[in-house]
Amino acid sequence: MSNAAAESRPYHHGDLSRALVDAARKILESEGPAALSLRAVAREAGVSPAAPYHHFKDKNELLEAVAHEGWEALDEALAKARVSTDDKRARMSNIGVAYVCFARDNPALYRVMYDRSRDKDALPEKAKEDGAYCQVRETINEIGGGHVSDIDLELATIAAWCAGHGLAEMIGFKHFAGLKAQLGGEEAFLRAVFEHLGMFAKVIDRA
Amino acid sequence: MSNAAAESRPYHHGDLSRALVDAARKILESEGPAALSLRAVAREAGVSPAAPYHHFKDKNELLEAVAHEGWEALDEALAKARVSTDDKRARMSNIGVAYVCFARDNPALYRVMYDRSRDKDALPEKAKEDGAYCQVRETINEIGGGHVSDIDLELATIAAWCAGHGLAEMIGFKHFAGLKAQLGGEEAFLRAVFEHLGMFAKVIDRA
DNA sequence: GGATCAATCTGGACGGCGTTTAGATATCAT
DNA sequence: ATGATATCTAAACGCCGTCCAGATTGATCC
């Protein structure tokens, strides 16, 4: 039921790196990050434990490929949220909700994404123009009508990012169940937390 | 140079659970979370790999004991920050700075603390009256002069906690080095980020 | 004090892990 | 066709978490 390619596969796989990343994501979704061993990935792809080493330097490099695809999916989700409304402030909070919902719906993937970032001590994909980080910054810039100083813009983006990440990591905590029910659902809860952050207040006030 | 108790130790250790937690924290500080294996802890304590199982159900339970001590240390750091000034708003931002600085100064410990929380899907030590979470809530309540509704108080505390945790996880990112220098140091950077969050704005405005 | 019992620790084992090496097999350029 | 190169396998290494049988110790009761 598990291993995808158990039937008579040609000796050369064809596109093993692709298959390995897919297998990793599948294991991640179905069994969580703890079960994500390189050997399990190889098993899932129907290949020997040493085969992945012809496509990735080590386990870490495979996980980085997985994380990379995760960031691309997140970029896409944020881009969609960004064009969801004309109201600039609603746009911002929609992005925040979309971010946290992505983490909620892909908890294992999100964890891998951030673990890789921590090991590199760097925000991911910062340079990419359509990357999540830049999308947040650009949205804040729009709210400020383009009159926000570079340093305020950067600080506000960092602040937003920290709040979003913090909430993303805790959204599943049982502690919040009562509050979510009281507020009429998870999204209402998210928006309430964001409101209580007075998010971006300083930047917006200047605009 | 490494194993603490290599000399002729009595067959019974005396207080092995204490020694194991200490050994774990030592390894955590000196070699990071990746090196924290149960066997390494036992080695450091000068004991066989199976010995810990007479004091902890498994590795997880040992890590939980380590995390517990971490939360106690954090509680203490926040309590100290809380009495650092009479200005209520300064008190709040001092707590935020203290929180992030604790994470910066004990990165491996902080990681263990939060990993355990995630696995339990719960905020840690929530019940304890002098626990970090309650201290933050109580401080926000003081700022609001005691007139903040229960639900607003809880939401503001969650918001603060998320922001603090997010920043704590990213404070080491190289990405921020330039900004820190530009702002005149790490603490100035932290305060600037907190300001840009407009932290607790909604609650404060009502007070 | 001596016998008994529970607590504690050791040595050895098991399977799983990441990784390396040597050698087998397939593809590709000439 | 031949040889170089890319890809895969089988087997091994050392480390890991965990369990088990047996040795050692401390406490308890006579």
Coordinates of C-alpha atoms in Angstrom, one line a residue, chain B residues 23-153:
Chain B
A23 CA 24.6 16.9 31.7
A24 CA 21.9 17.5 29.1
R25 CA 22.0 21.2 29.7
K26 CA 25.8 21.2 29.5
I27 CA 25.7 19.4 26.1
L28 CA 23.0 21.7 24.9
E29 CA 25.0 24.8 25.6
S30 CA 28.4 23.5 24.3
E31 CA 27.4 21.4 21.3
G32 CA 23.8 22.4 20.5
P33 CA 20.5 20.4 20.2
A34 CA 21.7 18.1 17.4
A35 CA 24.4 16.6 19.7
L36 CA 21.9 15.9 22.5
S37 CA 21.5 12.2 22.4
L38 CA 20.5 10.1 25.4
R39 CA 23.7 8.1 25.1
A40 CA 25.8 11.3 25.1
V41 CA 24.0 12.5 28.2
A42 CA 24.7 9.2 29.9
R43 CA 28.4 9.4 28.8
E44 CA 28.6 12.9 30.2
A45 CA 27.2 11.7 33.5
G46 CA 29.6 8.8 33.5
V47 CA 27.0 6.1 33.4
S48 CA 25.8 3.3 31.0
P49 CA 23.4 4.1 28.2
A50 CA 20.6 2.2 29.9
A51 CA 20.9 3.9 33.3
P52 CA 18.7 6.9 32.5
Y53 CA 15.8 4.6 32.0
H54 CA 15.5 4.1 35.7
H55 CA 14.8 7.8 36.1
F56 CA 13.0 8.8 32.9
K57 CA 10.6 6.8 30.9
D58 CA 12.4 7.7 27.7
K59 CA 14.4 10.5 26.1
N60 CA 11.4 12.7 25.7
E61 CA 10.8 12.7 29.4
L62 CA 14.3 13.8 30.1
L63 CA 14.0 16.6 27.6
E64 CA 10.8 17.6 29.3
A65 CA 12.6 17.9 32.6
V66 CA 15.2 20.1 30.8
A67 CA 12.5 22.2 29.3
H68 CA 10.8 22.6 32.6
E69 CA 13.9 24.1 34.1
G70 CA 14.2 26.4 31.1
W71 CA 10.7 27.7 31.7
E72 CA 11.5 28.4 35.3
A73 CA 14.6 30.4 34.3
L74 CA 12.5 32.3 31.8
D75 CA 9.8 33.0 34.4
E76 CA 12.5 34.4 36.6
A77 CA 14.0 36.6 33.9
L78 CA 10.6 38.0 33.1
A79 CA 9.8 38.7 36.8
K80 CA 13.0 40.6 37.0
A81 CA 12.2 42.7 34.0
R82 CA 8.7 43.3 35.4
V83 CA 9.9 45.2 38.4
S84 CA 12.6 47.1 36.5
T85 CA 10.5 50.3 36.1
D86 CA 7.4 52.1 37.3
D87 CA 6.5 53.2 33.8
K88 CA 3.8 50.7 32.8
R89 CA 4.5 50.8 29.1
A90 CA 8.2 50.6 29.5
R91 CA 7.6 47.6 31.8
M92 CA 5.8 45.9 28.9
S93 CA 8.5 46.5 26.4
N94 CA 11.1 45.5 29.0
I95 CA 9.4 42.2 29.3
G96 CA 9.5 41.7 25.6
V97 CA 13.1 42.5 25.4
A98 CA 13.9 40.2 28.3
Y99 CA 12.0 37.4 26.6
V100 CA 13.9 37.7 23.4
C101 CA 17.2 38.1 25.1
F102 CA 16.6 34.9 27.0
A103 CA 16.1 33.1 23.7
R104 CA 19.2 34.7 22.2
D105 CA 21.3 33.8 25.2
N106 CA 20.0 30.2 25.5
P107 CA 19.1 29.3 21.9
A108 CA 19.5 25.6 22.3
L109 CA 17.5 25.5 25.5
Y110 CA 14.8 27.7 24.1
R111 CA 14.5 25.4 21.1
V112 CA 14.1 22.4 23.4
M113 CA 11.5 24.2 25.4
Y114 CA 9.4 25.1 22.4
D115 CA 9.8 21.7 20.7
R116 CA 8.3 20.1 23.8
S117 CA 5.4 22.6 23.8
R118 CA 4.7 21.9 20.1
D119 CA 4.6 18.2 20.7
K120 CA 2.0 18.7 23.5
D121 CA 0.1 21.3 21.4
A122 CA -0.1 23.5 24.5
L123 CA 1.4 26.6 25.9
P124 CA 3.7 25.6 28.8
E125 CA 3.2 26.2 32.4
K126 CA 0.1 28.1 31.7
A127 CA -1.5 27.4 35.0
K128 CA 1.3 28.5 37.2
E129 CA 0.5 31.9 38.6
D130 CA 4.0 33.3 38.3
G131 CA 4.6 31.6 34.9
A132 CA 5.8 33.6 32.0
Y133 CA 2.4 33.6 30.3
C134 CA 0.6 34.9 33.4
Q135 CA 3.2 37.5 33.9
V136 CA 2.6 38.9 30.5
R137 CA -1.2 38.9 30.9
E138 CA -0.9 40.5 34.3
T139 CA 1.3 43.3 33.0
I140 CA -1.1 44.0 30.1
N141 CA -3.9 44.1 32.7
E142 CA -1.9 46.7 34.7
I143 CA -1.4 48.8 31.6
G144 CA -5.1 48.7 31.0
G145 CA -5.8 49.8 34.6
G146 CA -7.8 46.6 35.2
H147 CA -10.6 47.7 32.9
V148 CA -9.8 45.3 30.1
S149 CA -12.3 42.7 29.3
D150 CA -11.3 39.1 29.8
I151 CA -11.4 38.3 26.2
D152 CA -9.4 41.3 25.1
L153 CA -6.9 40.5 27.8

